[in-house]
Short mmCIF file of C-alpha atoms and ligand atoms in Angstrom, two decimals:
data_model
loop_
_atom_site.label_atom_id
_atom_site.label_comp_id
_atom_site.label_asym_id
_atom_site.label_seq_id
_atom_site.Cartn_x
_atom_site.Cartn_y
_atom_site.Cartn_z
CA MET A 1 -24.04 77.81 -32.05
CA PRO A 2 -21.88 75.10 -30.48
CA LYS A 3 -18.31 76.05 -29.82
CA THR A 4 -15.96 74.30 -32.18
CA ALA A 5 -12.77 76.02 -31.07
CA SER A 6 -10.12 73.38 -30.59
CA SER A 7 -6.98 73.54 -28.54
CA PRO A 8 -3.74 72.15 -29.93
CA GLY A 9 -2.83 68.61 -28.98
CA PRO A 10 -4.81 65.40 -28.64
CA ILE A 11 -8.63 65.38 -28.66
CA LYS A 12 -10.04 65.27 -25.11
CA VAL A 13 -12.57 62.42 -25.02
CA ILE A 14 -15.15 61.22 -22.51
CA TYR A 15 -16.09 57.65 -23.39
CA ASP A 16 -19.70 56.83 -22.44
CA THR A 17 -19.99 53.07 -22.60
CA ASP A 18 -21.66 49.80 -21.47
CA PRO A 19 -18.80 47.27 -21.57
CA GLY A 20 -19.59 45.00 -23.40
CA ILE A 21 -17.19 43.18 -25.68
CA ASP A 22 -17.06 45.67 -28.56
CA ASP A 23 -17.05 48.49 -25.98
CA ALA A 24 -13.87 47.03 -24.47
CA MET A 25 -12.23 46.74 -27.88
CA ALA A 26 -13.15 50.35 -28.65
CA LEU A 27 -11.77 51.48 -25.29
CA LEU A 28 -8.39 50.04 -26.26
CA PHE A 29 -8.64 51.83 -29.61
CA LEU A 30 -9.17 55.15 -27.78
CA GLU A 31 -6.52 54.49 -25.16
CA TYR A 32 -3.88 53.46 -27.71
CA ALA A 33 -4.56 56.18 -30.32
CA PRO A 34 -1.93 58.93 -29.90
CA ALA A 35 -4.42 61.52 -31.21
CA ILE A 36 -6.75 60.93 -28.22
CA ASP A 37 -6.52 62.11 -24.63
CA LEU A 38 -9.02 59.93 -22.75
CA VAL A 39 -10.18 62.13 -19.85
CA GLY A 40 -13.03 60.02 -18.51
CA ILE A 41 -15.03 56.83 -18.82
CA THR A 42 -18.72 56.98 -17.94
CA THR A 43 -20.83 53.86 -17.68
CA VAL A 44 -24.43 53.07 -18.48
CA LEU A 45 -26.56 49.96 -18.32
CA GLY A 46 -27.09 48.06 -21.55
CA ASN A 47 -24.98 45.08 -22.47
CA ALA A 48 -25.16 44.23 -18.75
CA SER A 49 -26.50 45.83 -15.55
CA ILE A 50 -24.92 49.06 -14.33
CA GLU A 51 -23.16 47.08 -11.58
CA THR A 52 -21.55 44.88 -14.20
CA THR A 53 -20.71 47.52 -16.83
CA THR A 54 -19.12 49.70 -14.13
CA ARG A 55 -17.18 46.76 -12.68
CA ASN A 56 -16.03 45.90 -16.23
CA ALA A 57 -14.89 49.47 -16.90
CA LEU A 58 -12.92 49.44 -13.64
CA PHE A 59 -11.44 46.05 -14.51
CA LEU A 60 -10.34 47.34 -17.94
CA LYS A 61 -8.84 50.44 -16.31
CA GLN A 62 -6.84 48.27 -13.92
CA TYR A 63 -5.87 45.54 -16.40
CA PHE A 64 -4.60 47.98 -19.03
CA GLY A 65 -3.29 50.69 -16.68
CA ILE A 66 -5.71 53.32 -18.02
CA GLN A 67 -5.46 56.68 -16.19
CA ALA A 68 -8.94 58.02 -17.00
CA PRO A 69 -11.41 57.93 -14.08
CA VAL A 70 -14.54 55.78 -14.24
CA ALA A 71 -17.86 57.41 -13.26
CA ARG A 72 -20.94 55.26 -12.75
CA GLY A 73 -23.99 56.22 -14.79
CA ALA A 74 -27.66 55.44 -15.27
CA ASP A 75 -29.08 52.17 -13.99
CA ARG A 76 -32.36 52.47 -15.92
CA PRO A 77 -33.86 54.17 -18.95
CA LEU A 78 -35.52 57.59 -18.59
CA VAL A 79 -39.08 56.37 -19.17
CA LEU A 80 -39.17 52.70 -20.19
CA GLU A 81 -39.39 49.86 -17.70
CA LEU A 82 -36.14 48.10 -16.94
CA ALA A 83 -35.82 44.90 -19.02
CA ASP A 84 -35.60 41.66 -17.05
CA GLU A 85 -32.35 40.32 -18.44
CA PRO A 86 -29.36 41.89 -20.24
CA PRO A 87 -28.23 40.18 -23.50
CA HIS A 88 -26.12 37.39 -21.96
CA HIS A 89 -26.24 35.44 -25.23
CA ILE A 90 -24.30 38.25 -26.95
CA HIS A 91 -21.81 39.58 -24.38
CA GLY A 92 -21.67 36.64 -21.95
CA HIS A 93 -22.94 36.54 -18.35
CA ASN A 94 -20.22 38.92 -17.14
CA GLY A 95 -20.50 41.28 -20.14
CA LEU A 96 -16.95 40.49 -21.27
CA GLY A 97 -17.36 37.14 -22.98
CA ASP A 98 -17.09 35.28 -19.66
CA VAL A 99 -13.32 35.73 -19.35
CA PRO A 100 -12.29 35.49 -15.68
CA ILE A 101 -12.49 38.82 -13.82
CA PRO A 102 -10.95 39.19 -10.33
CA GLU A 103 -13.39 39.36 -7.42
CA THR A 104 -11.77 42.49 -6.04
CA LEU A 105 -10.19 45.40 -7.89
CA SER A 106 -7.70 47.93 -6.61
CA VAL A 107 -9.16 50.86 -8.58
CA THR A 108 -12.27 52.72 -7.43
CA GLU A 109 -15.07 54.76 -8.96
CA HIS A 110 -15.09 58.55 -9.34
CA GLU A 111 -17.20 60.27 -6.68
CA LEU A 112 -19.53 61.95 -9.20
CA PRO A 113 -22.31 60.18 -11.08
CA ALA A 114 -21.69 60.02 -14.82
CA HIS A 115 -23.98 62.86 -15.91
CA ARG A 116 -22.46 65.25 -13.35
CA PHE A 117 -18.97 64.15 -14.31
CA ILE A 118 -19.84 65.05 -17.93
CA ILE A 119 -21.21 68.46 -16.92
CA ASP A 120 -18.19 69.13 -14.74
CA MET A 121 -15.65 68.25 -17.44
CA VAL A 122 -17.48 70.18 -20.17
CA ARG A 123 -17.70 73.28 -17.94
CA LYS A 124 -13.99 72.98 -17.05
CA HIS A 125 -12.93 72.60 -20.69
CA PRO A 126 -15.43 74.64 -22.76
CA GLY A 127 -15.27 73.83 -26.49
CA GLU A 128 -12.72 71.05 -25.95
CA ILE A 129 -14.56 67.90 -24.88
CA THR A 130 -15.67 65.30 -27.41
CA ILE A 131 -18.04 62.62 -26.12
CA VAL A 132 -17.92 59.21 -27.74
CA ALA A 133 -21.15 57.49 -26.67
CA VAL A 134 -21.49 53.81 -27.50
CA GLY A 135 -24.25 52.71 -25.12
CA ARG A 136 -27.70 54.05 -24.38
CA MET A 137 -27.91 57.85 -24.43
CA THR A 138 -29.32 58.09 -20.89
CA ASN A 139 -26.30 59.81 -19.28
CA LEU A 140 -26.23 62.43 -22.04
CA ALA A 141 -29.94 63.16 -21.66
CA LEU A 142 -29.58 63.44 -17.86
CA ALA A 143 -26.64 65.83 -18.28
CA LEU A 144 -28.66 67.95 -20.70
CA ARG A 145 -31.71 68.02 -18.42
CA GLU A 146 -29.59 69.22 -15.50
CA ASP A 147 -27.50 71.71 -17.46
CA PRO A 148 -28.87 72.49 -20.95
CA GLY A 149 -26.08 75.07 -21.38
CA ILE A 150 -23.52 72.31 -21.97
CA ALA A 151 -24.93 71.82 -25.50
CA ASP A 152 -23.09 74.99 -26.52
CA LEU A 153 -19.87 73.94 -24.82
CA VAL A 154 -19.30 70.40 -26.10
CA LYS A 155 -16.95 70.17 -29.06
CA GLU A 156 -18.60 67.14 -30.68
CA ILE A 157 -20.59 64.02 -29.86
CA VAL A 158 -19.93 60.85 -31.85
CA ILE A 159 -22.38 58.04 -31.10
CA MET A 160 -22.67 54.42 -32.09
CA GLY A 161 -26.38 53.89 -32.48
CA GLY A 162 -29.34 53.89 -34.81
CA ALA A 163 -29.82 52.76 -38.38
CA PHE A 164 -31.11 54.55 -41.45
CA GLY A 165 -31.52 51.77 -44.01
CA TYR A 166 -28.28 52.29 -45.95
CA SER A 167 -26.86 49.07 -47.43
CA GLY A 168 -29.99 47.33 -46.13
CA HIS A 169 -29.19 47.92 -42.44
CA SER A 170 -32.21 49.07 -40.47
CA GLY A 171 -32.17 47.28 -37.10
CA ASN A 172 -30.60 44.60 -34.92
CA VAL A 173 -33.13 44.32 -32.09
CA THR A 174 -36.23 44.75 -34.24
CA PRO A 175 -36.38 45.17 -38.04
CA VAL A 176 -36.24 48.96 -37.51
CA ALA A 177 -34.38 49.51 -34.23
CA GLU A 178 -30.77 49.34 -33.06
CA ALA A 179 -29.90 48.27 -29.50
CA ASN A 180 -28.45 51.49 -28.06
CA ILE A 181 -31.41 53.54 -29.27
CA ILE A 182 -34.26 51.14 -28.44
CA GLY A 183 -32.71 50.69 -24.96
CA ASP A 184 -33.66 54.30 -24.16
CA PRO A 185 -35.44 55.94 -27.11
CA HIS A 186 -36.60 58.93 -25.06
CA ALA A 187 -33.03 59.76 -24.07
CA ALA A 188 -31.85 59.51 -27.68
CA ASP A 189 -34.68 61.75 -28.89
CA GLU A 190 -33.84 64.39 -26.26
CA MET A 191 -30.18 64.21 -27.21
CA PHE A 192 -30.95 64.72 -30.92
CA ALA A 193 -33.16 67.72 -30.12
CA ALA A 194 -30.22 69.63 -28.62
CA SER A 195 -28.00 71.83 -30.72
CA TRP A 196 -24.68 70.14 -29.98
CA PRO A 197 -23.00 68.70 -33.07
CA ILE A 198 -23.74 64.96 -33.23
CA VAL A 199 -22.27 62.41 -35.63
CA VAL A 200 -24.22 59.16 -35.77
CA VAL A 201 -22.28 56.03 -36.61
CA GLY A 202 -25.05 53.49 -37.02
CA LEU A 203 -25.59 49.97 -38.29
CA ASP A 204 -25.45 51.37 -41.85
CA VAL A 205 -21.67 51.37 -41.49
CA THR A 206 -20.90 49.19 -38.45
CA GLN A 207 -22.47 46.16 -40.13
CA GLU A 208 -20.43 46.82 -43.27
CA CYS A 209 -17.24 46.06 -41.30
CA VAL A 210 -16.40 42.56 -40.12
CA MET A 211 -13.39 41.52 -38.08
CA SER A 212 -13.03 37.97 -39.37
CA THR A 213 -11.73 35.08 -37.27
CA ALA A 214 -8.48 35.30 -39.26
CA TYR A 215 -8.21 39.04 -38.47
CA MET A 216 -8.74 38.36 -34.76
CA GLN A 217 -6.17 35.56 -34.84
CA GLU A 218 -3.57 37.89 -36.36
CA LEU A 219 -4.40 40.55 -33.79
CA ARG A 220 -3.84 37.97 -31.04
CA GLU A 221 -0.47 37.05 -32.53
CA LYS A 222 0.80 40.61 -33.08
CA ALA A 223 -0.76 42.80 -30.39
CA GLY A 224 0.56 41.23 -27.17
CA LYS A 225 -1.65 41.37 -24.09
CA ALA A 226 -4.26 43.54 -25.85
CA GLY A 227 -4.49 41.19 -28.83
CA GLN A 228 -4.86 38.15 -26.61
CA PHE A 229 -7.55 39.91 -24.57
CA CYS A 230 -9.53 40.94 -27.67
CA TRP A 231 -9.37 37.35 -28.88
CA ASP A 232 -10.46 35.90 -25.53
CA ILE A 233 -13.44 38.19 -24.96
CA SER A 234 -14.71 37.91 -28.54
CA ARG A 235 -15.19 34.11 -28.67
CA VAL A 236 -18.75 34.35 -27.28
CA TYR A 237 -19.49 37.35 -29.52
CA GLU A 238 -18.29 35.51 -32.60
CA ASP A 239 -20.49 32.50 -31.76
CA PHE A 240 -23.47 34.82 -31.46
CA TYR A 241 -22.85 36.46 -34.84
CA ARG A 242 -22.23 33.13 -36.55
CA ALA A 243 -25.56 31.81 -35.26
CA ALA A 244 -27.54 35.04 -35.75
CA THR A 245 -26.22 36.26 -39.10
CA GLY A 246 -23.99 33.56 -40.58
CA ILE A 247 -20.91 35.84 -40.73
CA ASP A 248 -17.45 34.46 -39.95
CA GLY A 249 -16.34 37.09 -37.45
CA ILE A 250 -17.82 40.06 -35.59
CA PHE A 251 -19.45 43.30 -36.68
CA VAL A 252 -17.41 46.32 -35.59
CA HIS A 253 -19.90 48.53 -33.77
CA ASP A 254 -18.34 50.70 -31.08
CA SER A 255 -14.86 51.01 -32.61
CA SER A 256 -16.50 52.55 -35.70
CA ALA A 257 -17.38 55.62 -33.63
CA VAL A 258 -13.75 55.92 -32.55
CA ALA A 259 -12.66 55.51 -36.17
CA TYR A 260 -14.84 58.45 -37.20
CA LEU A 261 -13.10 60.60 -34.62
CA LEU A 262 -9.64 59.54 -35.74
CA ASP A 263 -10.27 59.75 -39.48
CA PRO A 264 -13.63 61.12 -40.68
CA SER A 265 -12.48 60.65 -44.29
CA LEU A 266 -13.22 56.93 -43.83
CA PHE A 267 -16.94 57.77 -43.93
CA THR A 268 -19.52 59.20 -46.31
CA THR A 269 -22.14 61.30 -44.51
CA ARG A 270 -25.52 63.01 -44.80
CA THR A 271 -26.95 65.80 -42.65
CA GLY A 272 -30.38 66.65 -41.32
CA PRO A 273 -32.46 66.63 -38.13
CA ILE A 274 -33.19 63.28 -36.47
CA LYS A 275 -36.21 62.00 -34.53
CA VAL A 276 -36.55 58.74 -32.60
CA VAL A 277 -39.79 56.77 -32.46
CA THR A 278 -40.67 56.37 -28.76
CA GLU A 279 -43.71 54.06 -28.90
CA GLY A 280 -45.49 51.47 -31.02
CA ILE A 281 -44.08 48.76 -33.25
CA ALA A 282 -41.39 51.07 -34.64
CA ILE A 283 -40.10 52.08 -31.18
CA GLY A 284 -36.39 52.83 -31.36
CA GLN A 285 -36.37 53.67 -35.07
CA THR A 286 -34.15 56.63 -36.00
CA ILE A 287 -35.44 58.82 -38.83
CA GLN A 288 -33.50 61.67 -40.43
CA LYS A 289 -35.00 64.33 -42.64
CA PRO A 290 -32.26 65.01 -45.20
CA SER A 291 -31.36 68.69 -45.10
CA THR A 292 -31.42 68.77 -48.92
CA ARG A 293 -35.12 67.79 -49.09
CA SER A 294 -38.19 69.83 -48.23
CA PHE A 295 -41.39 68.27 -46.96
CA PRO A 296 -44.74 69.57 -45.72
CA PRO A 297 -44.57 70.82 -42.09
CA GLY A 298 -43.57 68.03 -39.68
CA VAL A 299 -41.92 67.11 -36.39
CA TRP A 300 -38.41 67.59 -37.81
CA ASP A 301 -39.02 71.34 -38.35
CA GLY A 302 -36.93 73.59 -36.12
CA LEU A 303 -34.63 70.78 -34.97
CA PRO A 304 -30.85 71.08 -35.40
CA ASP A 305 -29.05 69.24 -38.18
CA HIS A 306 -26.89 66.27 -37.24
CA THR A 307 -24.62 64.07 -39.34
CA ILE A 308 -25.17 60.39 -40.08
CA CYS A 309 -22.66 58.00 -41.65
CA THR A 310 -23.96 56.30 -44.78
CA ASP A 311 -20.90 54.43 -46.05
CA VAL A 312 -17.43 53.43 -44.85
CA ASP A 313 -14.09 52.38 -46.30
CA GLY A 314 -14.02 49.15 -44.29
CA LYS A 315 -10.57 48.02 -45.39
CA ARG A 316 -8.88 51.27 -44.35
CA PHE A 317 -10.79 51.27 -41.05
CA LEU A 318 -9.81 47.70 -40.18
CA ASP A 319 -6.18 48.50 -41.00
CA LEU A 320 -6.34 51.58 -38.74
CA TYR A 321 -7.71 49.57 -35.82
CA PHE A 322 -5.16 46.81 -36.29
CA GLN A 323 -2.17 49.13 -36.51
CA THR A 324 -3.30 51.27 -33.57
CA ILE A 325 -3.65 48.24 -31.28
CA VAL A 326 -0.39 46.64 -32.45
CA ASP A 327 1.56 49.91 -32.04
CA GLY A 328 -0.10 50.72 -28.70
CA ALA A 329 0.66 47.28 -27.35
CA ALA A 330 4.29 47.47 -28.51
CA ALA A 331 4.73 50.88 -26.86
CA ARG A 332 3.49 49.44 -23.55
CA ALA A 333 5.30 46.07 -23.68
C1 BDR B 1 -24.53 48.26 -29.95
O1 BDR B 1 -25.24 47.49 -28.97
C2 BDR B 1 -24.35 46.90 -28.07
O2 BDR B 1 -24.64 45.55 -27.91
C3 BDR B 1 -22.97 47.08 -28.62
O3 BDR B 1 -22.02 47.27 -27.61
C4 BDR B 1 -23.09 48.29 -29.52
O4 BDR B 1 -22.84 49.47 -28.80
C5 BDR B 1 -24.76 47.64 -31.32
O5 BDR B 1 -26.11 47.71 -31.68
CA1 CA B 2 -21.85 49.42 -26.56
#
């Protein structure tokens, strides 16, 4: 059984991320939440190349004075071919909405690759590390392959990824697949097969929360440097969502995983083992067998239960994000 013993004080978090506009906004949420002790940032390819997501993580560390080290992660999926182009139309050519980023940075990368950094931290702090993973699951799968014993030592994993059809949300890259999972479906499937406790915050809830243009404007007015930055980087993102879905604002993907960690009562959940489709037209689809249902023998048998989020109190979540950023910015002004 995974260790769930917790030490007093803030929750120690490793943030596995592919910044990315919503990744950057979620990083601020983690950094500014008093209940969180951010002990590491690990990068993965996804919203941009690994060069760019790592550079962006370092830039965010420098720009916001974040203490946590940045460890560079996977530059390709476990099995799939590398895609030609990252999604520039969503996150901009530089992954951060094309806001200017200095050519040279004064902060440097951690000496370990991301998956070894994860192993190292989990072994140093058994039962205490929570991993918030909001990109592809490649670093987690690599860590597991190298040291399967860490599954028993991680406190909790909260991921943004997948979709289970709740409230009509089943995919954003294909009709049945979400970006972080279809980007490396083999890694996600390996991660779900391990017996560490995973909470999946998927499109079912992230697409039920919208930060409207008015919300972003108020954040810009009240949250100082952080509010201005969130506004600046999200212009491209907002244009994409307006064109792709017709919403006036942005879906709140990666910050929803942080919200679960800070206040799980915001979410309704369901448990059961999860498989990921790794080939064919449904590649990237996440399928959970509810633990309350029995079926004839199948591929879900013998797999550990994990938790998925099926509904969210969007108003309370948006208030929590807003207040955390405003308070965090005021404390650092
Ligand atoms: C996820 O994909 C990425 O584009 C976002 O950063 C988020 O993690 C949403 O499907
Ligand atoms: Ca992301």
